[in-house]
């Protein structure tokens, strides 16, 4: 048994038993982050915070929500929105956060791509990040089912139909997923379970893994400079802060994160109070009706680009293209053959690739929302082909890239 | 700092580009354009006659006239038939006329009295000899336009003033016989009572269901509950749809309601009260929460500055 002395304070008492000083040193005071960063490096902490916001608001909603096809709609739109004190606030916060979190995820992803933060030992950071993207997508989709409005019902119908895998017509699989021939009670309850238990557990585990994956390769910096972290840390601890290339996670890195969070939250709460329509689609305020198909069925904005990769093609080819789009981003660290882990602006052709990809995904998103008619169809098809072409071109153009 | 602002500008630019594309732009392409409502009812002619309310009263309440089917609570005249019997006879319960002078446009009322299917914009439903359940006024022997002007003048004379007409009354008179409002316990035949026994409850529900069945058969489809329609449709859609349902949904069996601008404002106010009851709280709390995070950000900025001042 270890030797315990009479504690001088409560903190000392805890420290002898839990080693808090060591934990704080390893996790915060001597967890080194490069100094040469910009505000885009705060997106990770914003995402962690937003997950917290959704967890807390979700817990409050969970106390009144009823996962039942006959009761769900009114439990959200009447009980929570009208009868529960501040229920409307929790619902708006939860709904808007779910949408805005994807904006931050995309900014975070494109930051990683631009600065090459998936290369040279950082592959696992990228892969765990992509796993988080997939689980967040599943979490968003399952949550979207719960208010049981028209868009919940019909989006549930369309997306579960994908699992018949086109001409394979595996309708048994679709029924197995739905628990019924059409979305109903069984459907809503299993998506409720996924939304409030299984997926949040998976997300929490993956967040831990994602942070853990940062530990050994360290956080990248905005010039792709390779830093000797041990030496830089030594300089910092000696008080040579100007010469050192690193800063401790707490309080220096966090002080900047907290400022960025503050500015972000001004924007976020502006949306919550004054501009929530984009996240709480009006169509979903019509109760689910299996006999009345809405004029336009479209996913939330953050799924539009992959929806548009599915849509312009014939059934089977569309599904293959869709599957390809889901896998392509995972493979980024291995498709990028260049030895350079530097910002895209210094990587020649890859720089063009990056901006074309960004614009192409925005075009896909817009076309994914528009009705599939006339010119929109053509633009949608061309941008879907561009997307696929860009991924095929990536290994080639990065192979040709000269070492900088 | 300068570099950070440039990066921020890039992030903001692409975020706004995406937003504009998937929201305002996509919606402008998905929904057809309908001009803002004017509530002028320009397609209806004004006869120019000045009505006499006293003569109008005789015409409205006389034998075989309006009160043969409609109630007139303002004059303590009950409906000849209850809502269920009326619905089984006409498909829908004829409205009480007490508020009509306050809610509906004069030209609309005059045209409605003369030719209901025309004023209501549902002539497409009553072709091939089918009759609108409301029989048009065929005149009492004199100048029919003068007589109609008298009737309208009478309806206006008994109608409550704008201050005395509540948003809920406006809704019940203009919309409530076809649309339920379950978040306010309104069931087309009245406000749901509280029940002393299961038997009472089932009897009442059977009445509502019987009424609904007749209404559904008459309209072709069940008119939707309007509890949160204010969140489900844009303000523009609702106001243009109320002014002229055919403008947004060609062939719909929903009649033109004929509301005046004031009447429409009242109805919208009620839809907002019930369907978006947190609106006032949202608008009063919003600025404080935003102010909190502005102050939070200012303090955070000074903390960051103090932490980073020795680093460069």
XYZ file of C-alpha atoms in Angstrom:
716
model
C 0.000 0.000 0.000
C 1.223 3.477 -0.816
C 2.278 5.818 1.916
C -0.322 8.479 2.734
C 0.482 11.511 4.867
C -1.903 13.720 6.740
C -3.288 16.065 4.089
C -2.643 19.809 4.362
C -5.752 20.723 2.374
C -8.665 19.170 0.536
C -6.739 19.563 -2.707
C -3.740 17.795 -1.227
C -6.016 15.026 0.117
C -7.492 14.477 -3.339
C -4.102 14.740 -4.983
C -2.597 11.986 -2.842
C -5.411 9.664 -3.871
C -6.098 10.655 -7.483
C -2.860 12.218 -8.651
C -4.677 15.301 -9.929
C -1.470 17.291 -10.357
C -0.093 14.637 -12.654
C -3.337 14.416 -14.621
C -3.475 18.183 -15.089
C 0.191 18.348 -16.052
C -0.112 15.619 -18.664
C -3.467 16.698 -20.046
C -3.205 20.476 -19.840
C -0.205 22.393 -18.456
C 2.369 20.352 -20.355
C 0.304 19.240 -23.322
C 2.077 21.187 -26.032
C 0.396 22.825 -29.000
C 2.246 24.722 -31.751
C 2.164 28.484 -31.389
C 1.919 29.122 -35.132
C -1.831 28.535 -35.531
C -4.945 30.532 -36.455
C -8.543 30.499 -35.263
C -9.333 27.456 -37.419
C -7.454 25.460 -34.782
C -10.281 26.245 -32.351
C -12.890 24.303 -34.374
C -12.121 21.066 -32.523
C -12.921 22.585 -29.145
C -16.022 24.241 -30.609
C -17.178 20.821 -31.788
C -16.531 19.325 -28.357
C -18.492 22.178 -26.797
C -21.348 21.796 -29.279
C -21.543 18.102 -28.490
C -21.927 19.166 -24.849
C -24.645 21.655 -25.799
C -26.553 18.948 -27.650
C -26.103 16.467 -24.822
C -27.490 18.882 -22.235
C -30.360 20.195 -24.384
C -31.091 16.608 -25.421
C -31.375 15.491 -21.789
C -33.986 18.178 -21.152
C -35.940 17.214 -24.285
C -35.737 13.559 -23.320
C -37.768 14.216 -20.187
C -40.868 15.096 -22.238
C -40.413 13.406 -25.601
C -42.621 10.367 -26.325
C -41.254 7.834 -28.831
C -44.617 6.708 -30.170
C -45.968 7.247 -33.672
C -49.254 8.552 -32.262
C -47.746 10.839 -29.612
C -44.317 11.928 -30.836
C -45.421 14.877 -32.971
C -47.546 16.489 -30.265
C -45.046 15.747 -27.499
C -42.542 17.875 -29.420
C -44.751 20.549 -30.940
C -47.269 20.973 -28.155
C -45.868 19.662 -24.871
C -42.272 20.789 -25.312
C -42.955 23.922 -27.361
C -45.933 25.192 -25.363
C -46.320 23.612 -21.954
C -42.778 23.007 -20.707
C -41.028 26.080 -19.312
C -38.263 27.020 -21.776
C -38.987 23.819 -23.695
C -39.034 25.913 -26.865
C -35.522 27.167 -26.057
C -34.103 23.672 -25.557
C -35.703 22.502 -28.750
C -34.427 25.419 -30.810
C -30.961 25.060 -29.280
C -30.924 21.324 -30.010
C -32.243 21.653 -33.559
C -30.046 24.593 -34.564
C -26.960 23.044 -32.907
C -27.488 19.853 -34.914
C -27.346 21.858 -38.128
C -24.570 24.274 -37.183
C -22.368 21.471 -35.863
C -22.100 20.212 -39.441
C -20.969 23.616 -40.659
C -18.177 23.458 -38.086
C -17.388 19.834 -39.002
C -17.002 20.816 -42.652
C -14.791 23.795 -41.734
C -12.737 21.460 -39.511
C -12.438 18.879 -42.328
C -11.464 21.357 -44.998
C -8.941 22.915 -42.595
C -7.389 19.471 -42.198
C -7.313 18.949 -45.957
C -5.884 22.397 -46.687
C -3.050 22.149 -44.173
C -2.299 18.479 -44.910
C -3.082 17.487 -41.321
C -3.826 13.884 -42.305
C -0.278 13.058 -43.391
C 2.947 11.862 -41.794
C 1.695 10.016 -38.741
C -1.586 11.930 -38.516
C -3.558 9.343 -40.526
C -5.385 8.024 -37.466
C -6.489 11.534 -36.537
C -8.129 11.804 -39.953
C -9.668 8.329 -39.841
C -11.122 8.731 -36.338
C -12.382 12.139 -37.450
C -14.127 10.557 -40.426
C -15.638 7.925 -38.126
C -16.954 10.818 -36.042
C -18.401 12.372 -39.196
C -20.239 9.133 -39.978
C -21.565 8.665 -36.428
C -22.605 12.329 -36.275
C -24.428 11.831 -39.592
C -26.240 8.790 -38.199
C -27.008 10.728 -35.016
C -28.412 13.636 -37.049
C -30.504 11.335 -39.216
C -31.912 9.338 -36.293
C -32.719 12.561 -34.448
C -34.484 13.922 -37.507
C -36.911 10.975 -37.346
C -38.078 11.789 -33.832
C -40.457 14.786 -34.277
C -42.381 12.509 -36.669
C -43.278 15.225 -39.135
C -43.729 14.781 -42.868
C -40.005 15.127 -43.593
C -39.107 12.701 -40.788
C -41.400 10.101 -42.250
C -40.480 10.521 -45.903
C -36.754 10.955 -45.334
C -36.922 7.789 -43.217
C -38.718 6.048 -46.048
C -36.246 7.156 -48.739
C -33.056 6.538 -46.776
C -34.050 3.103 -45.468
C -35.030 2.195 -49.038
C -31.364 2.599 -50.026
C -30.695 -0.636 -48.154
C -32.585 -2.630 -50.768
C -29.384 -2.013 -52.784
C -31.049 -1.151 -56.067
C -31.580 -4.050 -58.442
C -30.651 -6.545 -55.735
C -34.106 -5.683 -54.295
C -33.229 -6.797 -50.805
C -36.591 -5.658 -49.458
C -36.226 -8.020 -46.528
C -33.267 -5.966 -45.328
C -35.315 -2.772 -45.552
C -38.141 -4.346 -43.541
C -35.642 -5.651 -41.011
C -34.236 -2.138 -40.550
C -37.700 -0.581 -40.267
C -39.165 -3.351 -38.137
C -42.251 -3.011 -40.333
C -43.215 -2.611 -43.977
C -43.353 1.159 -43.591
C -41.976 3.498 -40.927
C -44.135 3.211 -37.808
C -43.912 2.541 -34.088
C -41.111 -0.019 -34.287
C -39.166 2.326 -36.554
C -39.480 5.364 -34.309
C -38.504 3.404 -31.181
C -35.357 1.908 -32.662
C -34.225 5.243 -34.035
C -34.972 6.743 -30.635
C -32.728 4.115 -29.017
C -29.961 4.794 -31.537
C -30.293 8.553 -31.059
C -30.257 8.695 -27.275
C -28.089 5.719 -26.389
C -26.024 3.733 -28.857
C -24.817 6.525 -31.126
C -23.988 9.023 -28.346
C -21.964 6.281 -26.638
C -20.115 5.615 -29.874
C -19.532 9.349 -30.364
C -18.128 9.783 -26.867
C -15.775 6.832 -27.350
C -14.675 8.193 -30.733
C -14.067 11.688 -29.354
C -11.731 10.090 -26.792
C -9.983 8.162 -29.541
C -9.763 11.244 -31.790
C -8.098 13.265 -29.005
C -5.881 10.303 -28.191
C -4.802 10.042 -31.823
C -3.458 13.615 -31.586
C -1.160 12.810 -28.714
C 1.799 11.194 -30.479
C 1.902 13.024 -33.854
C 0.878 16.310 -32.153
C -1.261 19.084 -33.567
C -0.198 20.448 -36.971
C 0.670 24.123 -37.510
C -0.216 26.549 -40.253
C 3.109 26.266 -42.108
C 3.456 22.496 -41.937
C 6.706 22.981 -40.053
C 8.141 19.909 -38.301
C 8.696 20.869 -34.692
C 10.889 19.124 -32.118
C 8.287 19.241 -29.372
C 10.640 18.121 -26.573
C 13.098 20.878 -27.292
C 10.419 23.513 -27.778
C 8.781 22.477 -24.512
C 12.117 22.733 -22.714
C 12.565 26.293 -23.979
C 9.065 27.228 -22.878
C 9.580 25.801 -19.396
C 12.835 27.725 -19.090
C 10.823 30.877 -19.647
C 12.053 31.450 -23.200
C 8.492 31.787 -24.443
C 9.394 33.954 -27.415
C 11.923 31.461 -28.735
C 9.750 28.413 -28.075
C 7.507 27.203 -30.871
C 4.915 25.704 -28.546
C 2.354 26.762 -25.964
C 0.639 24.709 -23.264
C -2.915 23.539 -23.950
C -4.061 25.237 -20.765
C -4.230 28.141 -20.201
C -2.610 29.611 -23.343
C -4.196 27.592 -26.167
C -7.540 27.443 -24.374
C -7.617 31.207 -23.800
C -7.768 31.679 -27.549
C -10.288 28.840 -27.975
C -12.583 30.392 -25.402
C -12.528 33.709 -27.241
C -13.354 32.002 -30.544
C -16.129 30.055 -28.767
C -17.580 33.323 -27.462
C -17.740 34.835 -30.943
C -19.151 31.589 -32.311
C -21.849 31.529 -29.623
C -22.990 35.059 -30.534
C -23.575 33.741 -34.075
C -25.135 30.524 -32.765
C -27.663 32.216 -30.492
C -28.534 34.729 -33.198
C -29.587 31.701 -35.249
C -31.409 30.096 -32.317
C -33.547 33.157 -31.651
C -33.934 34.847 -35.016
C -32.972 32.618 -37.903
C -33.799 28.987 -37.172
C -35.875 28.132 -40.260
C -32.939 26.565 -42.114
C -32.487 24.040 -39.290
C -36.137 23.446 -38.343
C -37.646 22.793 -41.758
C -41.249 24.066 -42.060
C -42.269 20.864 -43.871
C -41.552 18.913 -40.704
C -44.238 20.899 -38.879
C -46.835 18.927 -40.843
C -47.547 15.643 -39.050
C -46.289 12.441 -40.700
C -48.774 11.171 -43.263
C -47.987 7.987 -45.147
C -50.660 8.742 -47.733
C -49.417 12.194 -48.713
C -45.978 12.500 -50.291
C -44.530 16.029 -49.939
C -43.934 17.913 -53.181
C -40.184 18.042 -52.556
C -38.271 15.519 -50.479
C -34.738 16.606 -49.650
C -32.339 15.899 -46.803
C -30.956 18.513 -44.436
C -28.353 20.767 -46.071
C -25.336 18.842 -44.782
C -26.346 15.649 -46.620
C -27.231 17.373 -49.892
C -23.868 16.895 -51.606
C -23.894 13.133 -51.153
C -27.605 12.990 -52.039
C -26.793 14.712 -55.328
C -24.100 12.127 -56.076
C -26.822 9.478 -55.771
C -29.543 11.229 -57.690
C -28.435 12.124 -61.239
C -27.515 8.529 -62.127
C -29.644 5.453 -62.803
C -30.556 3.495 -59.670
C -27.620 1.078 -59.452
C -24.907 3.404 -60.715
C -26.200 6.091 -58.359
C -25.862 3.738 -55.402
C -22.318 2.806 -56.374
C -21.386 6.488 -56.767
C -23.009 7.232 -53.404
C -21.068 4.420 -51.720
C -17.887 5.683 -53.346
C -18.504 9.205 -51.996
C -18.921 7.843 -48.469
C -15.648 5.889 -48.610
C -13.501 8.339 -50.589
C -12.847 10.776 -47.758
C -11.726 7.957 -45.463
C -9.002 7.057 -47.947
C -7.656 10.592 -48.315
C -4.371 9.943 -46.416
C -3.609 7.024 -48.722
C -4.770 8.571 -51.991
C -2.593 11.617 -51.396
C 0.805 10.322 -52.547
C 2.722 13.555 -52.019
C 5.500 13.679 -49.402
C 4.576 17.287 -48.565
C 2.581 17.985 -45.409
C 2.342 21.706 -46.051
C -0.528 24.118 -46.783
C -2.242 23.571 -50.126
C -1.148 27.012 -51.313
C 2.411 25.641 -51.624
C 1.423 22.389 -53.346
C 0.731 23.459 -56.945
C -1.902 21.234 -58.556
C -3.191 20.078 -55.200
C -4.098 23.692 -54.430
C -6.363 23.723 -57.486
C -7.743 20.317 -56.492
C -8.660 21.676 -53.042
C -10.586 24.721 -54.248
C -12.323 22.856 -57.065
C -13.411 20.176 -54.559
C -14.777 22.818 -52.175
C -16.723 24.640 -54.895
C -17.908 21.351 -56.408
C -19.345 20.199 -53.080
C -21.189 23.504 -52.701
C -22.599 23.177 -56.235
C -23.628 19.584 -55.461
C -25.366 20.768 -52.298
C -27.379 23.417 -54.136
C -28.342 20.979 -56.922
C -29.263 18.384 -54.303
C -31.919 20.700 -52.974
C -33.326 21.871 -56.304
C -35.958 19.766 -58.041
C -34.250 17.369 -60.490
C -35.375 19.074 -63.692
C -33.822 20.445 -66.851
C -30.581 22.347 -66.430
C -30.324 21.509 -62.717
C -30.092 17.839 -63.648
C -27.270 18.489 -66.084
C -25.321 20.647 -63.634
C -25.925 18.030 -60.930
C -24.647 15.233 -63.147
C -21.577 17.214 -64.185
C -20.678 18.134 -60.632
C -21.163 14.534 -59.484
C -18.828 13.380 -62.258
C -16.378 16.134 -61.278
C -16.442 14.858 -57.701
C -15.630 11.310 -58.781
C -13.040 12.563 -61.269
C -11.290 14.606 -58.576
C -10.810 11.526 -56.399
C -9.474 9.522 -59.336
C -7.106 12.362 -60.204
C -5.839 12.823 -56.647
C -3.233 10.006 -56.547
C -1.941 11.066 -59.963
C -1.522 14.778 -59.300
C -0.043 14.197 -55.846
C 2.400 11.617 -57.267
C 3.628 14.282 -59.706
C 4.053 16.817 -56.938
C 7.650 17.890 -56.274
C 9.024 17.853 -52.759
C 9.070 21.360 -51.287
C -4.276 39.293 -36.905
C -4.575 40.497 -40.460
C -4.101 36.967 -41.731
C -6.751 35.638 -39.356
C -9.268 38.154 -40.708
C -8.490 37.090 -44.267
C -9.060 33.453 -43.338
C -12.299 34.422 -41.589
C -13.442 36.253 -44.725
C -12.858 33.092 -46.801
C -14.771 30.922 -44.301
C -17.661 33.404 -44.116
C -17.784 33.772 -47.903
C -18.133 30.046 -48.584
C -20.599 29.582 -45.701
C -22.835 32.343 -47.039
C -22.512 31.013 -50.591
C -23.727 27.593 -49.412
C -26.523 29.114 -47.354
C -27.813 31.326 -50.148
C -27.699 28.411 -52.571
C -29.549 25.848 -50.475
C -31.996 28.190 -48.774
C -33.240 31.403 -50.473
C -32.155 30.430 -53.990
C -33.366 26.813 -53.900
C -36.679 27.824 -52.349
C -37.209 30.547 -54.967
C -36.906 27.809 -57.601
C -39.008 25.224 -55.755
C -42.073 27.342 -55.112
C -43.968 29.281 -57.722
C -44.032 33.017 -57.413
C -47.251 34.544 -56.149
C -47.544 38.300 -55.660
C -48.124 39.667 -52.189
C -51.809 39.826 -51.333
C -53.658 43.143 -51.584
C -57.053 42.012 -50.295
C -58.582 44.302 -52.939
C -60.727 41.578 -54.612
C -60.281 43.433 -57.881
C -62.181 40.768 -59.822
C -65.419 41.717 -58.012
C -67.481 44.728 -59.043
C -68.713 47.398 -56.671
C -72.411 48.124 -57.399
C -71.971 51.641 -55.993
C -75.317 51.415 -54.127
C -75.562 52.761 -50.615
C -77.270 50.291 -48.298
C -79.955 50.870 -45.699
C -79.426 48.718 -42.602
C -83.063 48.852 -41.522
C -84.286 47.496 -44.837
C -81.404 45.041 -44.768
C -82.550 43.617 -41.458
C -85.892 42.626 -42.964
C -84.164 40.932 -45.853
C -81.637 39.049 -43.703
C -84.004 37.918 -40.994
C -87.193 37.631 -43.061
C -88.976 34.392 -43.910
C -86.936 32.112 -46.175
C -83.941 34.454 -46.112
C -80.462 34.104 -44.547
C -81.617 33.098 -41.090
C -83.430 30.133 -42.588
C -80.035 28.428 -42.414
C -77.654 30.761 -40.566
C -77.700 31.644 -36.890
C -77.369 35.277 -35.844
C -76.254 35.322 -32.247
C -75.962 39.108 -32.255
C -79.754 39.227 -32.570
C -80.314 36.112 -30.432
C -81.489 34.121 -33.434
C -80.404 30.473 -33.109
C -79.571 28.223 -36.041
C -82.591 26.266 -37.309
C -80.515 23.076 -37.274
C -77.593 21.982 -35.100
C -74.113 21.576 -36.555
C -74.462 17.834 -37.172
C -77.790 18.043 -38.956
C -76.540 20.961 -41.035
C -73.393 19.060 -41.967
C -75.401 16.053 -43.063
C -77.637 18.330 -45.161
C -75.050 20.743 -46.619
C -71.681 19.068 -45.970
C -70.631 21.856 -43.644
C -72.215 23.884 -40.876
C -73.314 27.327 -42.181
C -71.568 30.109 -40.271
C -73.117 32.431 -37.732
C -73.442 35.835 -39.398
C -72.782 38.090 -36.378
C -69.115 38.777 -37.226
C -69.344 38.655 -41.002
C -69.697 42.425 -41.437
C -66.470 42.934 -39.527
C -64.405 40.179 -41.150
C -65.300 40.143 -44.821
C -64.852 42.561 -47.641
C -68.057 44.399 -48.697
C -67.725 43.567 -52.377
C -67.061 39.959 -51.451
C -70.158 39.773 -49.233
C -72.321 41.274 -51.958
C -71.041 38.820 -54.563
C -71.341 35.937 -52.089
C -75.013 36.703 -51.460
C -75.720 36.800 -55.178
C -73.543 33.951 -56.429
C -71.786 31.976 -53.679
C -69.722 29.621 -55.855
C -68.355 32.595 -57.788
C -67.387 34.692 -54.797
C -65.845 31.665 -53.065
C -63.874 30.754 -56.185
C -65.110 27.157 -56.206
C -67.086 27.137 -59.460
C -64.836 24.306 -60.663
C -66.472 22.112 -58.001
C -70.045 22.854 -58.993
C -70.197 22.086 -62.676
C -72.670 19.898 -64.494
C -75.704 20.991 -62.548
C -74.245 20.423 -59.066
C -75.494 23.171 -56.760
C -73.542 25.041 -54.152
C -75.258 24.278 -50.810
C -75.798 27.991 -50.221
C -78.524 29.211 -52.539
C -77.831 32.579 -54.122
C -80.186 35.438 -53.259
C -82.632 35.815 -56.136
C -84.092 39.175 -55.081
C -87.129 40.271 -53.083
C -88.878 42.023 -55.957
C -87.021 45.333 -56.121
C -83.556 46.305 -57.415
C -81.497 43.269 -56.435
C -78.220 45.214 -56.159
C -79.896 47.725 -53.831
C -81.335 44.913 -51.725
C -77.935 43.239 -51.438
C -76.352 46.576 -50.475
C -79.003 46.879 -47.739
C -78.216 43.386 -46.442
C -74.481 44.112 -46.348
C -75.150 47.408 -44.569
C -77.202 45.539 -41.972
C -74.497 42.893 -41.417
C -71.966 45.670 -40.929
C -74.232 47.496 -38.505
C -74.500 44.525 -36.157
C -70.849 43.440 -36.431
C -68.494 44.087 -33.520
C -65.854 46.803 -33.855
C -62.281 45.788 -34.514
C -61.387 46.134 -30.806
C -64.221 43.880 -29.753
C -63.487 41.113 -32.216
C -60.908 38.764 -30.687
C -58.419 36.869 -32.853
C -60.028 33.659 -31.683
C -63.506 34.829 -32.803
C -62.058 35.785 -36.161
C -60.592 32.299 -36.566
C -63.732 30.491 -35.471
C -65.945 32.501 -37.822
C -63.637 32.463 -40.844
C -61.863 29.084 -40.611
C -63.214 27.096 -37.677
C -66.058 25.161 -39.285
C -63.683 23.301 -41.615
C -60.410 23.436 -39.677
C -59.787 22.082 -36.208
C -57.220 23.625 -33.874
C -56.410 20.813 -31.512
C -53.736 22.752 -29.597
C -56.573 25.069 -28.530
C -59.145 22.286 -28.104
C -61.214 23.488 -31.073
C -63.077 20.733 -32.960
C -65.082 22.471 -35.747
C -68.375 22.043 -33.884
C -67.113 23.930 -30.847
C -64.583 24.001 -28.052
C -64.009 20.579 -26.515
C -65.687 20.406 -23.083
C -64.168 18.634 -20.103
C -65.814 15.280 -19.636
C -67.335 13.901 -16.454
C -67.407 10.345 -17.747
C -66.098 8.141 -20.523
C -69.603 7.927 -21.897
C -69.769 11.708 -22.309
C -66.383 11.709 -23.961
C -67.243 8.985 -26.459
C -70.557 10.607 -27.303
C -68.849 13.898 -27.985
C -66.122 12.245 -30.029
C -68.763 10.397 -32.051
C -70.387 13.732 -32.832
C -67.095 15.235 -33.962
C -66.366 12.152 -36.068
C -69.830 12.293 -37.685
C -69.325 15.959 -38.541
C -65.836 15.242 -39.883
C -67.134 12.491 -42.102
C -69.738 14.751 -43.719
C -67.165 17.518 -44.113
C -64.627 15.183 -45.690
C -67.217 13.926 -48.176
C -68.161 17.508 -49.060
C -64.611 18.853 -49.395
C -63.088 15.781 -51.023
C -60.328 15.621 -48.397
C -60.137 16.449 -44.727
C -59.102 20.100 -44.281
C -55.943 20.047 -42.123
C -55.720 20.971 -38.471
C -54.194 24.450 -38.235
C -52.546 24.210 -34.794
C -49.015 24.886 -36.025
C -49.646 25.831 -39.633
C -47.895 29.121 -38.843
C -44.619 27.152 -38.483
C -45.371 24.798 -41.374
C -45.947 27.491 -44.026
C -44.391 30.861 -44.614
C -46.316 34.011 -43.795
C -46.311 34.853 -47.502
C -47.811 31.482 -48.419
C -50.548 31.714 -45.803
C -51.595 35.263 -46.619
C -51.709 34.682 -50.364
C -53.451 31.357 -49.865
C -56.107 32.909 -47.650
C -56.675 35.750 -50.111
C -57.023 33.359 -53.034
C -56.459 29.626 -52.436
C -56.366 28.942 -56.183
C -53.273 31.144 -56.537
C -51.154 28.663 -54.570
C -53.052 25.423 -55.051
C -54.962 25.295 -58.291
C -58.132 23.238 -58.070
C -58.235 23.138 -54.305
C -61.707 22.853 -52.823
C -60.847 25.416 -50.176
C -63.044 28.435 -50.844
C -61.810 31.989 -51.008
C -62.455 33.359 -47.546
C -62.998 37.004 -48.495
C -61.287 38.473 -45.443
C -60.466 42.155 -45.274
C -56.854 43.065 -44.510
C -57.814 43.577 -40.846
C -59.618 40.259 -40.771
C -56.532 38.505 -42.136
C -54.323 40.141 -39.508
C -56.688 38.901 -36.781
C -56.694 35.342 -38.094
C -52.893 35.324 -38.428
C -52.617 36.669 -34.895
C -54.600 33.721 -33.603
C -52.585 31.207 -35.651
C -49.430 32.717 -34.131
C -50.811 32.700 -30.571
C -51.486 28.973 -30.764
C -48.879 27.724 -33.241
C -45.918 29.842 -32.176
C -46.747 30.590 -28.566
C -43.097 31.131 -27.620
C -42.658 33.996 -30.093
C -42.880 36.769 -27.500
C -40.626 34.965 -25.029
C -38.145 34.229 -27.800
C -38.020 37.849 -28.873
C -37.644 39.194 -25.342
C -34.983 36.684 -24.223
C -32.905 36.765 -27.424
C -31.162 40.132 -26.974
C -30.099 39.279 -23.410
C -28.519 35.967 -24.352
C -26.682 37.620 -27.227
C -25.554 40.490 -24.998
C -24.232 37.916 -22.504
C -22.032 36.319 -25.145
C -20.851 39.706 -26.429
C -19.614 40.550 -22.925
C -18.247 37.011 -22.557
C -16.289 37.439 -25.804
C -14.863 40.809 -24.770
C -13.622 39.384 -21.468
C -12.294 36.289 -23.232
C -10.455 38.531 -25.680
C -8.638 40.363 -22.874
C -7.784 37.038 -21.216
C -6.358 35.776 -24.499
C -4.351 38.982 -24.985
C -2.868 38.692 -21.500
C -1.987 35.025 -22.067
C -0.370 35.622 -25.460
C 1.417 38.925 -24.804
C 4.802 37.362 -23.927
C 4.764 34.874 -26.774
C 5.898 36.986 -29.716
